[in-house]
mmCIF file of C-alpha atoms in Angstrom:
data_model
loop_
_atom_site.group_PDB
_atom_site.id
_atom_site.type_symbol
_atom_site.label_atom_id
_atom_site.label_comp_id
_atom_site.label_asym_id
_atom_site.label_seq_id
_atom_site.Cartn_x
_atom_site.Cartn_y
_atom_site.Cartn_z
ATOM 1 C CA UNK A 952 19.824 6.450 10.454
ATOM 2 C CA UNK A 953 18.683 6.341 14.087
ATOM 3 C CA UNK A 954 16.984 3.294 15.549
ATOM 4 C CA UNK A 955 13.632 5.089 15.532
ATOM 5 C CA UNK A 956 13.963 6.104 11.890
ATOM 6 C CA UNK A 957 14.874 2.520 11.058
ATOM 7 C CA UNK A 958 11.774 1.300 12.883
ATOM 8 C CA UNK A 959 9.719 3.819 10.916
ATOM 9 C CA UNK A 960 11.291 2.608 7.682
ATOM 10 C CA UNK A 961 10.511 -1.019 8.585
ATOM 11 C CA UNK A 962 6.907 -0.113 9.474
ATOM 12 C CA UNK A 963 6.516 1.600 6.106
ATOM 13 C CA UNK A 964 8.057 -1.359 4.291
ATOM 14 C CA UNK A 965 5.538 -3.632 6.014
ATOM 15 C CA UNK A 966 2.739 -1.419 4.678
ATOM 16 C CA UNK A 967 4.319 -1.679 1.209
ATOM 17 C CA UNK A 968 4.230 -5.496 1.468
ATOM 18 C CA UNK A 969 0.531 -5.451 2.398
ATOM 19 C CA UNK A 970 -0.474 -2.851 -0.206
ATOM 20 C CA UNK A 971 1.384 -4.430 -3.135
ATOM 21 C CA UNK A 972 0.329 -8.015 -2.371
ATOM 22 C CA UNK A 973 -3.258 -6.948 -1.755
ATOM 23 C CA UNK A 974 -3.502 -4.189 -4.343
ATOM 24 C CA UNK A 975 -6.464 -5.379 -6.414
ATOM 25 C CA UNK A 976 -8.303 -6.931 -3.475
ATOM 26 C CA UNK A 977 -8.443 -3.777 -1.358
ATOM 27 C CA UNK A 978 -11.737 -2.448 -2.865
ATOM 28 C CA UNK A 979 -14.934 -4.213 -1.743
ATOM 29 C CA UNK A 980 -16.693 -3.487 -5.013
ATOM 30 C CA UNK A 981 -16.098 -5.652 -8.046
ATOM 31 C CA UNK A 982 -12.993 -4.593 -9.964
ATOM 32 C CA UNK A 983 -13.580 -4.987 -13.693
ATOM 33 C CA UNK A 984 -10.689 -7.016 -15.049
ATOM 34 C CA UNK A 985 -10.904 -7.454 -18.833
ATOM 35 C CA UNK A 986 -10.937 -11.012 -20.141
ATOM 36 C CA UNK A 987 -7.673 -10.693 -22.041
ATOM 37 C CA UNK A 988 -5.925 -9.484 -18.880
ATOM 38 C CA UNK A 989 -7.312 -12.438 -16.914
ATOM 39 C CA UNK A 990 -5.836 -14.786 -19.531
ATOM 40 C CA UNK A 991 -2.578 -12.888 -19.602
ATOM 41 C CA UNK A 992 -2.184 -13.277 -15.825
ATOM 42 C CA UNK A 993 -1.376 -16.936 -16.458
ATOM 43 C CA UNK A 994 1.996 -15.833 -17.808
ATOM 44 C CA UNK A 995 2.864 -13.319 -15.076
ATOM 45 C CA UNK A 996 4.477 -15.608 -12.466
ATOM 46 C CA UNK A 997 6.425 -17.518 -15.123
ATOM 47 C CA UNK A 998 7.800 -14.253 -16.511
ATOM 48 C CA UNK A 999 8.647 -12.949 -13.040
ATOM 49 C CA UNK A 1000 10.564 -16.139 -12.233
ATOM 50 C CA UNK A 1001 12.471 -16.053 -15.515
ATOM 51 C CA UNK A 1002 13.328 -12.385 -15.009
ATOM 52 C CA UNK A 1003 14.707 -13.155 -11.547
ATOM 53 C CA UNK A 1004 16.762 -16.227 -12.445
ATOM 54 C CA UNK A 1005 18.291 -15.144 -15.777
ATOM 55 C CA UNK A 1006 20.632 -12.573 -14.183
ATOM 56 C CA UNK A 1007 21.373 -14.931 -11.267
ATOM 57 C CA UNK A 1008 22.525 -17.691 -13.610
ATOM 58 C CA UNK A 1009 23.932 -15.998 -16.700
ATOM 59 C CA UNK A 1010 24.970 -12.449 -15.801
ATOM 60 C CA UNK A 1011 27.875 -10.887 -13.924
ATOM 61 C CA UNK A 1012 27.899 -7.171 -13.054
ATOM 62 C CA UNK A 1013 25.151 -6.400 -15.575
ATOM 63 C CA UNK A 1014 26.713 -8.319 -18.477
ATOM 64 C CA UNK A 1015 26.163 -11.765 -19.945
ATOM 65 C CA UNK A 1016 28.822 -14.159 -18.608
ATOM 66 C CA UNK A 1017 31.786 -14.168 -20.987
ATOM 67 C CA UNK A 1018 33.484 -17.339 -19.802
ATOM 68 C CA UNK A 1019 32.656 -21.025 -19.742
ATOM 69 C CA UNK A 1020 34.449 -21.323 -16.430
ATOM 70 C CA UNK A 1021 31.423 -20.195 -14.462
ATOM 71 C CA UNK A 1022 30.145 -22.758 -11.981
ATOM 72 C CA UNK A 1023 26.604 -21.360 -12.099
ATOM 73 C CA UNK A 1024 26.111 -22.468 -15.718
ATOM 74 C CA UNK A 1025 26.915 -26.086 -14.890
ATOM 75 C CA UNK A 1026 24.983 -26.039 -11.635
ATOM 76 C CA UNK A 1027 21.898 -24.743 -13.464
ATOM 77 C CA UNK A 1028 22.314 -27.350 -16.216
ATOM 78 C CA UNK A 1029 22.621 -30.123 -13.643
ATOM 79 C CA UNK A 1030 19.513 -28.796 -11.867
ATOM 80 C CA UNK A 1031 17.476 -28.736 -15.070
ATOM 81 C CA UNK A 1032 18.603 -32.252 -16.015
ATOM 82 C CA UNK A 1033 17.618 -33.608 -12.620
ATOM 83 C CA UNK A 1034 14.272 -31.842 -12.767
ATOM 84 C CA UNK A 1035 13.470 -33.098 -16.262
ATOM 85 C CA UNK A 1036 14.299 -36.693 -15.333
ATOM 86 C CA UNK A 1037 12.879 -36.836 -11.783
ATOM 87 C CA UNK A 1038 10.423 -33.875 -11.499
ATOM 88 C CA UNK A 1039 11.858 -33.445 -7.980
ATOM 89 C CA UNK A 1040 12.450 -29.889 -6.758
ATOM 90 C CA UNK A 1041 14.487 -31.119 -3.817
ATOM 91 C CA UNK A 1042 16.695 -33.185 -6.163
ATOM 92 C CA UNK A 1043 17.106 -30.148 -8.414
ATOM 93 C CA UNK A 1044 18.337 -28.026 -5.524
ATOM 94 C CA UNK A 1045 20.665 -30.694 -4.140
ATOM 95 C CA UNK A 1046 22.224 -31.644 -7.501
ATOM 96 C CA UNK A 1047 22.742 -28.036 -8.562
ATOM 97 C CA UNK A 1048 24.261 -27.034 -5.242
ATOM 98 C CA UNK A 1049 26.567 -30.080 -5.281
ATOM 99 C CA UNK A 1050 27.863 -29.176 -8.750
ATOM 100 C CA UNK A 1051 28.273 -25.528 -7.747
ATOM 101 C CA UNK A 1052 30.239 -26.356 -4.616
ATOM 102 C CA UNK A 1053 32.419 -28.912 -6.416
ATOM 103 C CA UNK A 1054 33.381 -26.456 -9.177
ATOM 104 C CA UNK A 1055 33.731 -23.521 -6.753
ATOM 105 C CA UNK A 1056 35.919 -25.262 -4.217
ATOM 106 C CA UNK A 1057 37.570 -27.825 -6.513
ATOM 107 C CA UNK A 1058 38.362 -25.876 -9.687
ATOM 108 C CA UNK A 1059 37.964 -22.331 -8.363
ATOM 109 C CA UNK A 1060 35.442 -21.498 -11.107
ATOM 110 C CA UNK B 1028 -19.542 -26.061 4.627
ATOM 111 C CA UNK B 1029 -17.965 -27.076 7.909
ATOM 112 C CA UNK B 1030 -16.391 -23.805 8.948
ATOM 113 C CA UNK B 1031 -16.270 -24.995 12.580
ATOM 114 C CA UNK B 1032 -13.329 -27.351 11.981
ATOM 115 C CA UNK B 1033 -10.001 -25.523 12.049
ATOM 116 C CA UNK B 1034 -8.216 -24.971 8.759
ATOM 117 C CA UNK B 1035 -5.254 -27.116 9.748
ATOM 118 C CA UNK B 1036 -7.502 -30.183 10.091
ATOM 119 C CA UNK B 1037 -8.683 -29.813 6.494
ATOM 120 C CA UNK B 1038 -6.933 -32.303 4.125
ATOM 121 C CA UNK B 1039 -5.929 -29.454 1.799
ATOM 122 C CA UNK B 1040 -3.763 -28.002 4.594
ATOM 123 C CA UNK B 1041 -1.523 -31.071 4.427
ATOM 124 C CA UNK B 1042 -1.432 -30.862 0.624
ATOM 125 C CA UNK B 1043 -0.335 -27.233 0.717
ATOM 126 C CA UNK B 1044 2.265 -27.967 3.383
ATOM 127 C CA UNK B 1045 3.625 -31.010 1.535
ATOM 128 C CA UNK B 1046 3.998 -29.206 -1.784
ATOM 129 C CA UNK B 1047 5.806 -26.334 -0.060
ATOM 130 C CA UNK B 1048 8.093 -28.693 1.848
ATOM 131 C CA UNK B 1049 9.693 -29.675 -1.475
ATOM 132 C CA UNK B 1050 10.930 -26.129 -2.074
ATOM 133 C CA UNK B 1051 11.515 -25.273 1.602
ATOM 134 C CA UNK B 1052 15.228 -25.997 1.186
ATOM 135 C CA UNK B 1053 15.449 -23.345 -1.531
ATOM 136 C CA UNK B 1054 13.359 -20.870 0.451
ATOM 137 C CA UNK B 1055 15.500 -21.547 3.511
ATOM 138 C CA UNK B 1056 18.793 -21.172 1.639
ATOM 139 C CA UNK B 1057 17.640 -17.852 0.300
ATOM 140 C CA UNK B 1058 16.493 -16.761 3.746
ATOM 141 C CA UNK B 1059 19.916 -17.691 5.119
ATOM 142 C CA UNK B 1060 21.654 -15.554 2.498
ATOM 143 C CA UNK B 1061 19.232 -12.668 3.048
ATOM 144 C CA UNK B 1062 19.926 -12.880 6.782
ATOM 145 C CA UNK B 1063 23.694 -12.798 6.230
ATOM 146 C CA UNK B 1064 23.329 -9.837 3.851
ATOM 147 C CA UNK B 1065 21.110 -7.932 6.289
ATOM 148 C CA UNK B 1066 23.545 -8.515 9.108
ATOM 149 C CA UNK B 1067 26.550 -7.439 7.010
ATOM 150 C CA UNK B 1068 24.782 -4.293 5.818
ATOM 151 C CA UNK B 1069 25.208 -2.965 9.329
ATOM 152 C CA UNK B 1070 21.611 -2.791 10.459
ATOM 153 C CA UNK B 1071 22.237 -4.653 13.703
ATOM 154 C CA UNK B 1072 20.830 -8.058 14.603
ATOM 155 C CA UNK B 1073 17.657 -6.883 16.381
ATOM 156 C CA UNK B 1074 16.511 -4.571 13.572
ATOM 157 C CA UNK B 1075 17.466 -7.096 10.889
ATOM 158 C CA UNK B 1076 15.322 -9.775 12.539
ATOM 159 C CA UNK B 1077 12.460 -7.309 13.105
ATOM 160 C CA UNK B 1078 12.655 -6.317 9.440
ATOM 161 C CA UNK B 1079 12.462 -9.915 8.271
ATOM 162 C CA UNK B 1080 9.557 -10.742 10.600
ATOM 163 C CA UNK B 1081 7.539 -7.656 9.583
ATOM 164 C CA UNK B 1082 8.339 -7.035 5.930
ATOM 165 C CA UNK B 1083 8.535 -10.700 4.774
ATOM 166 C CA UNK B 1084 9.717 -9.794 1.268
ATOM 167 C CA UNK B 1085 13.285 -10.869 0.563
ATOM 168 C CA UNK B 1086 14.116 -8.940 -2.585
ATOM 169 C CA UNK B 1087 12.442 -5.753 -1.320
ATOM 170 C CA UNK B 1088 14.363 -6.019 1.950
ATOM 171 C CA UNK B 1089 17.675 -6.488 0.172
ATOM 172 C CA UNK B 1090 16.934 -3.513 -2.096
ATOM 173 C CA UNK B 1091 15.900 -1.268 0.808
ATOM 174 C CA UNK B 1092 18.779 -2.192 3.108
ATOM 175 C CA UNK B 1093 21.660 -0.252 1.529
ATOM 176 C CA UNK B 1094 19.391 2.789 1.328
ATOM 177 C CA UNK B 1095 18.572 2.531 5.028
ATOM 178 C CA UNK B 1096 22.229 2.171 5.936
ATOM 179 C CA UNK B 1097 23.115 5.203 3.777
ATOM 180 C CA UNK B 1098 20.369 7.191 5.516
ATOM 181 C CA UNK B 1099 18.308 7.813 2.357
ATOM 182 C CA UNK B 1100 14.964 9.643 2.756
ATOM 183 C CA UNK B 1101 12.163 7.336 3.898
ATOM 184 C CA UNK B 1102 10.067 7.903 0.776
ATOM 185 C CA UNK B 1103 12.965 6.751 -1.418
ATOM 186 C CA UNK B 1104 13.271 3.556 0.634
ATOM 187 C CA UNK B 1105 9.541 2.869 0.421
ATOM 188 C CA UNK B 1106 9.332 3.719 -3.306
ATOM 189 C CA UNK B 1107 12.204 1.337 -4.018
ATOM 190 C CA UNK B 1108 10.500 -1.524 -2.178
ATOM 191 C CA UNK B 1109 7.235 -0.688 -3.935
ATOM 192 C CA UNK B 1110 8.882 -0.960 -7.354
ATOM 193 C CA UNK B 1111 10.605 -4.231 -6.459
ATOM 194 C CA UNK B 1112 7.189 -5.533 -5.334
ATOM 195 C CA UNK B 1113 5.302 -4.409 -8.459
ATOM 196 C CA UNK B 1114 4.900 -8.020 -9.611
ATOM 197 C CA UNK B 1115 2.759 -8.696 -6.537
ATOM 198 C CA UNK B 1116 0.290 -6.059 -7.751
ATOM 199 C CA UNK B 1117 -0.101 -8.064 -10.941
ATOM 200 C CA UNK B 1118 -0.540 -11.284 -8.933
ATOM 201 C CA UNK B 1119 -3.133 -9.599 -6.701
ATOM 202 C CA UNK B 1120 -5.468 -9.286 -9.686
ATOM 203 C CA UNK B 1121 -5.252 -13.083 -9.907
ATOM 204 C CA UNK B 1122 -6.139 -13.483 -6.210
ATOM 205 C CA UNK B 1123 -9.285 -11.402 -6.484
ATOM 206 C CA UNK B 1124 -11.770 -14.058 -7.715
ATOM 207 C CA UNK B 1125 -10.556 -16.504 -5.023
ATOM 208 C CA UNK B 1126 -10.657 -14.196 -2.010
ATOM 209 C CA UNK B 1127 -13.570 -11.909 -2.790
ATOM 210 C CA UNK B 1128 -16.021 -13.660 -0.441
ATOM 211 C CA UNK B 1129 -13.864 -12.745 2.578
ATOM 212 C CA UNK B 1130 -14.074 -9.464 4.512
ATOM 213 C CA UNK B 1131 -11.435 -6.906 3.532
ATOM 214 C CA UNK B 1132 -9.285 -7.331 6.632
ATOM 215 C CA UNK B 1133 -9.077 -11.086 6.053
ATOM 216 C CA UNK B 1134 -8.352 -10.617 2.342
ATOM 217 C CA UNK B 1135 -5.424 -8.362 3.135
ATOM 218 C CA UNK B 1136 -4.209 -10.608 5.946
ATOM 219 C CA UNK B 1137 -4.063 -13.579 3.581
ATOM 220 C CA UNK B 1138 -2.559 -11.552 0.732
ATOM 221 C CA UNK B 1139 0.240 -10.225 2.946
ATOM 222 C CA UNK B 1140 1.610 -13.760 3.382
ATOM 223 C CA UNK B 1141 1.445 -14.770 -0.272
ATOM 224 C CA UNK B 1142 4.915 -14.859 -1.782
ATOM 225 C CA UNK B 1143 5.749 -15.857 -5.371
ATOM 226 C CA UNK B 1144 5.744 -19.593 -4.744
ATOM 227 C CA UNK B 1145 2.409 -19.385 -2.919
ATOM 228 C CA UNK B 1146 0.808 -17.852 -6.000
ATOM 229 C CA UNK B 1147 2.301 -20.393 -8.397
ATOM 230 C CA UNK B 1148 1.489 -23.465 -6.306
ATOM 231 C CA UNK B 1149 -2.034 -22.231 -5.524
ATOM 232 C CA UNK B 1150 -2.936 -21.437 -9.125
ATOM 233 C CA UNK B 1151 -1.734 -24.877 -10.188
ATOM 234 C CA UNK B 1152 -3.828 -26.557 -7.487
ATOM 235 C CA UNK B 1153 -6.933 -24.418 -8.085
ATOM 236 C CA UNK B 1154 -7.042 -23.243 -11.717
ATOM 237 C CA UNK B 1155 -10.670 -22.177 -11.127
ATOM 238 C CA UNK B 1156 -12.220 -20.613 -7.989
ATOM 239 C CA UNK B 1157 -14.229 -23.198 -6.021
ATOM 240 C CA UNK B 1158 -14.527 -24.439 -2.424
ATOM 241 C CA UNK B 1159 -13.319 -21.445 -0.415
ATOM 242 C CA UNK B 1160 -12.649 -23.528 2.688
ATOM 243 C CA UNK B 1161 -10.397 -25.940 0.771
ATOM 244 C CA UNK B 1162 -8.569 -23.062 -0.887
ATOM 245 C CA UNK B 1163 -7.935 -21.314 2.423
ATOM 246 C CA UNK B 1164 -6.720 -24.551 4.012
ATOM 247 C CA UNK B 1165 -4.300 -25.131 1.136
ATOM 248 C CA UNK B 1166 -3.064 -21.524 1.424
ATOM 249 C CA UNK B 1167 -2.606 -21.893 5.177
ATOM 250 C CA UNK B 1168 -0.539 -25.066 4.741
ATOM 251 C CA UNK B 1169 1.607 -23.458 2.078
ATOM 252 C CA UNK B 1170 2.099 -20.234 4.034
ATOM 253 C CA UNK B 1171 2.931 -21.858 7.384
ATOM 254 C CA UNK B 1172 5.743 -23.936 5.873
ATOM 255 C CA UNK B 1173 7.215 -21.173 3.710
ATOM 256 C CA UNK B 1174 6.953 -18.583 6.507
ATOM 257 C CA UNK B 1175 8.710 -20.807 9.041
ATOM 258 C CA UNK B 1176 11.401 -21.911 6.544
ATOM 259 C CA UNK B 1177 12.076 -18.311 5.523
ATOM 260 C CA UNK B 1178 12.027 -16.714 8.976
ATOM 261 C CA UNK B 1179 13.964 -19.441 10.795
ATOM 262 C CA UNK B 1180 16.744 -19.444 8.209
ATOM 263 C CA UNK B 1181 16.855 -15.648 7.982
ATOM 264 C CA UNK B 1182 17.314 -15.378 11.732
ATOM 265 C CA UNK B 1183 19.968 -18.086 11.563
ATOM 266 C CA UNK B 1184 21.691 -16.096 8.792
ATOM 267 C CA UNK B 1185 21.648 -12.917 10.866
ATOM 268 C CA UNK B 1186 23.122 -14.719 13.854
ATOM 269 C CA UNK B 1187 25.727 -16.735 11.911
ATOM 270 C CA UNK B 1188 26.654 -13.976 9.432
ATOM 271 C CA UNK B 1189 30.354 -14.085 10.262
ATOM 272 C CA UNK B 1190 30.630 -17.869 10.184
ATOM 273 C CA UNK B 1191 29.083 -18.628 6.767
ATOM 274 C CA UNK B 1192 31.627 -18.140 3.952
ATOM 275 C CA UNK B 1193 30.248 -16.329 0.911
ATOM 276 C CA UNK B 1194 32.308 -18.628 -1.300
ATOM 277 C CA UNK B 1195 29.881 -21.464 -0.709
ATOM 278 C CA UNK B 1196 27.406 -19.627 -2.905
ATOM 279 C CA UNK B 1197 24.474 -20.918 -0.863
ATOM 280 C CA UNK B 1198 22.164 -18.292 -2.334
ATOM 281 C CA UNK B 1199 22.258 -20.257 -5.553
ATOM 282 C CA UNK B 1200 20.128 -22.933 -3.917
ATOM 283 C CA UNK B 1201 17.262 -20.432 -3.961
ATOM 284 C CA UNK B 1202 17.877 -19.761 -7.654
ATOM 285 C CA UNK B 1203 17.864 -23.520 -8.308
ATOM 286 C CA UNK B 1204 14.491 -23.829 -6.558
ATOM 287 C CA UNK B 1205 13.116 -21.086 -8.812
ATOM 288 C CA UNK B 1206 14.660 -22.806 -11.820
ATOM 289 C CA UNK B 1207 12.842 -26.043 -11.020
ATOM 290 C CA UNK B 1208 9.546 -24.202 -10.453
ATOM 291 C CA UNK B 1209 10.038 -22.397 -13.770
ATOM 292 C CA UNK B 1210 10.671 -25.681 -15.569
ATOM 293 C CA UNK B 1211 7.458 -27.092 -14.083
ATOM 294 C CA UNK B 1212 5.493 -24.170 -15.573
ATOM 295 C CA UNK B 1213 6.760 -24.808 -19.116
ATOM 296 C CA UNK B 1214 3.949 -27.016 -20.358
ATOM 297 C CA UNK B 1215 3.221 -25.933 -23.938
ATOM 298 C CA UNK B 1216 4.459 -23.809 -26.802
ATOM 299 C CA UNK B 1217 2.824 -20.663 -25.420
ATOM 300 C CA UNK B 1218 4.564 -20.913 -22.025
ATOM 301 C CA UNK B 1219 7.930 -21.732 -23.643
ATOM 302 C CA UNK B 1220 7.635 -18.735 -25.947
ATOM 303 C CA UNK B 1221 6.512 -16.455 -23.123
ATOM 304 C CA UNK B 1222 9.481 -17.603 -21.023
ATOM 305 C CA UNK B 1223 11.942 -16.964 -23.853
ATOM 306 C CA UNK B 1224 10.494 -13.486 -24.396
ATOM 307 C CA UNK B 1225 10.654 -12.791 -20.653
ATOM 308 C CA UNK B 1226 14.304 -13.864 -20.536
ATOM 309 C CA UNK B 1227 15.257 -11.562 -23.426
ATOM 310 C CA UNK B 1228 13.247 -8.663 -21.979
ATOM 311 C CA UNK B 1229 14.736 -9.111 -18.500
ATOM 312 C CA UNK B 1230 18.222 -9.099 -19.999
ATOM 313 C CA UNK B 1231 17.618 -6.154 -22.341
ATOM 314 C CA UNK B 1232 16.023 -4.039 -19.598
ATOM 315 C CA UNK B 1233 18.518 -5.044 -16.908
ATOM 316 C CA UNK B 1234 19.956 -1.521 -16.630
ATOM 317 C CA UNK B 1235 16.628 -0.131 -15.359
ATOM 318 C CA UNK B 1236 16.604 0.804 -11.657
ATOM 319 C CA UNK B 1237 14.494 -0.862 -8.915
ATOM 320 C CA UNK B 1238 14.384 -4.288 -10.635
ATOM 321 C CA UNK B 1239 11.937 -2.774 -13.104
ATOM 322 C CA UNK B 1240 13.249 -5.228 -15.704
ATOM 323 C CA UNK B 1241 11.058 -7.820 -13.951
ATOM 324 C CA UNK B 1242 7.977 -5.716 -14.714
ATOM 325 C CA UNK B 1243 9.096 -5.228 -18.325
ATOM 326 C CA UNK B 1244 9.587 -8.996 -18.658
ATOM 327 C CA UNK B 1245 6.105 -9.695 -17.214
ATOM 328 C CA UNK B 1246 4.457 -7.202 -19.580
ATOM 329 C CA UNK B 1247 6.268 -8.612 -22.616
ATOM 330 C CA UNK B 1248 5.501 -12.234 -21.711
ATOM 331 C CA UNK B 1249 1.823 -11.466 -21.008
ATOM 332 C CA UNK B 1250 1.477 -9.713 -24.364
ATOM 333 C CA UNK B 1251 3.101 -12.577 -26.262
ATOM 334 C CA UNK B 1252 1.094 -15.167 -24.306
ATOM 335 C CA UNK B 1253 -2.234 -13.520 -25.141
ATOM 336 C CA UNK B 1254 -1.287 -13.230 -28.807
ATOM 337 C CA UNK B 1255 -0.410 -16.937 -28.966
ATOM 338 C CA UNK B 1256 -3.595 -17.914 -27.109
ATOM 339 C CA UNK B 1257 -5.711 -16.010 -29.618
ATOM 340 C CA UNK B 1258 -3.995 -16.879 -32.862
ATOM 341 C CA UNK B 1259 -2.812 -20.455 -32.305
ATOM 342 C CA UNK B 1260 -5.171 -23.460 -32.271
ATOM 343 C CA UNK B 1261 -5.993 -24.468 -28.656
ATOM 344 C CA UNK B 1262 -4.356 -27.554 -27.214
ATOM 345 C CA UNK B 1263 -6.549 -28.468 -24.238
ATOM 346 C CA UNK B 1264 -4.547 -31.479 -23.038
ATOM 347 C CA UNK B 1265 -1.294 -29.614 -22.479
ATOM 348 C CA UNK B 1266 -2.161 -27.754 -19.286
ATOM 349 C CA UNK B 1267 -3.944 -30.677 -17.626
ATOM 350 C CA UNK B 1268 -1.146 -33.203 -18.214
ATOM 351 C CA UNK B 1269 1.176 -31.392 -15.791
ATOM 352 C CA UNK B 1270 0.088 -33.245 -12.630
ATOM 353 C CA UNK B 1271 0.375 -36.645 -14.223
ATOM 354 C CA UNK B 1272 3.909 -36.077 -15.442
#
């Protein structure tokens, strides 16, 4: 891919970002959104987050992890424990990363 | 309405910035990993940085990159990013009642900067549309912090790609941030059930291309959520107790 094609690709990807994030707010006229859909939207970000993190934590190469010697499982558990007890996102990140690094570098998990 | 004072002087700007600061480490870690990945894909530092600054969508960038390096047709690259971004289309329906008083160009300008965390934090802060000025100030505070954290760390990742060992698994810090945000959204039986359904759907549909399993998970969770809302007795205190916890 030449530099100019790459620039064209990046320009198009920028348009994709704008169009997808602004999709339903592009028209000036009122967009009729049914009541049930408005209620259902409450669950959309939660579901998107879950769908992103499940494979990151519990899957390897498209399969559920088959071993207990996977540092991610313990890092995620530590993160959840810290969040439940402290409600601190920063603490969650730090505790989980500490556990991950310790198991990665210490036990080679 | 005092529209003469700049948005960053509004108290909600500081609130938005403060709430985003707590996840900035996760956003930054993910940006760092995205930067390393972009650099290693062979795009070259200048284009990788330009891509991050313009596209501002981590998962879409990482999906599009290998296609660009392979020299895939442009429409395939754009269609892939579009599919990875489908969840934003769903979120945009949620933005509509909040942004509709703005002119179209401003609506789109604001929407362009709204990433997943922006949507979640904003909807928690403003469950109902209200003072537009306060909402915009909060958005501005949120966006400034997340944009700077993401872009600065992405550029750092591009520059330091050969120095940062993959073994450190730094990308997991971003996953941990999402994990904490997810936990904060689990406030009642309906959200727990919806999350469990989303997890199963995302796993079952994992083989689909273009991260379409995310869309399947959203659809399944929304369906289950609506069913619970309509057939279970309402529990009004559950959603409001979140801030106090």
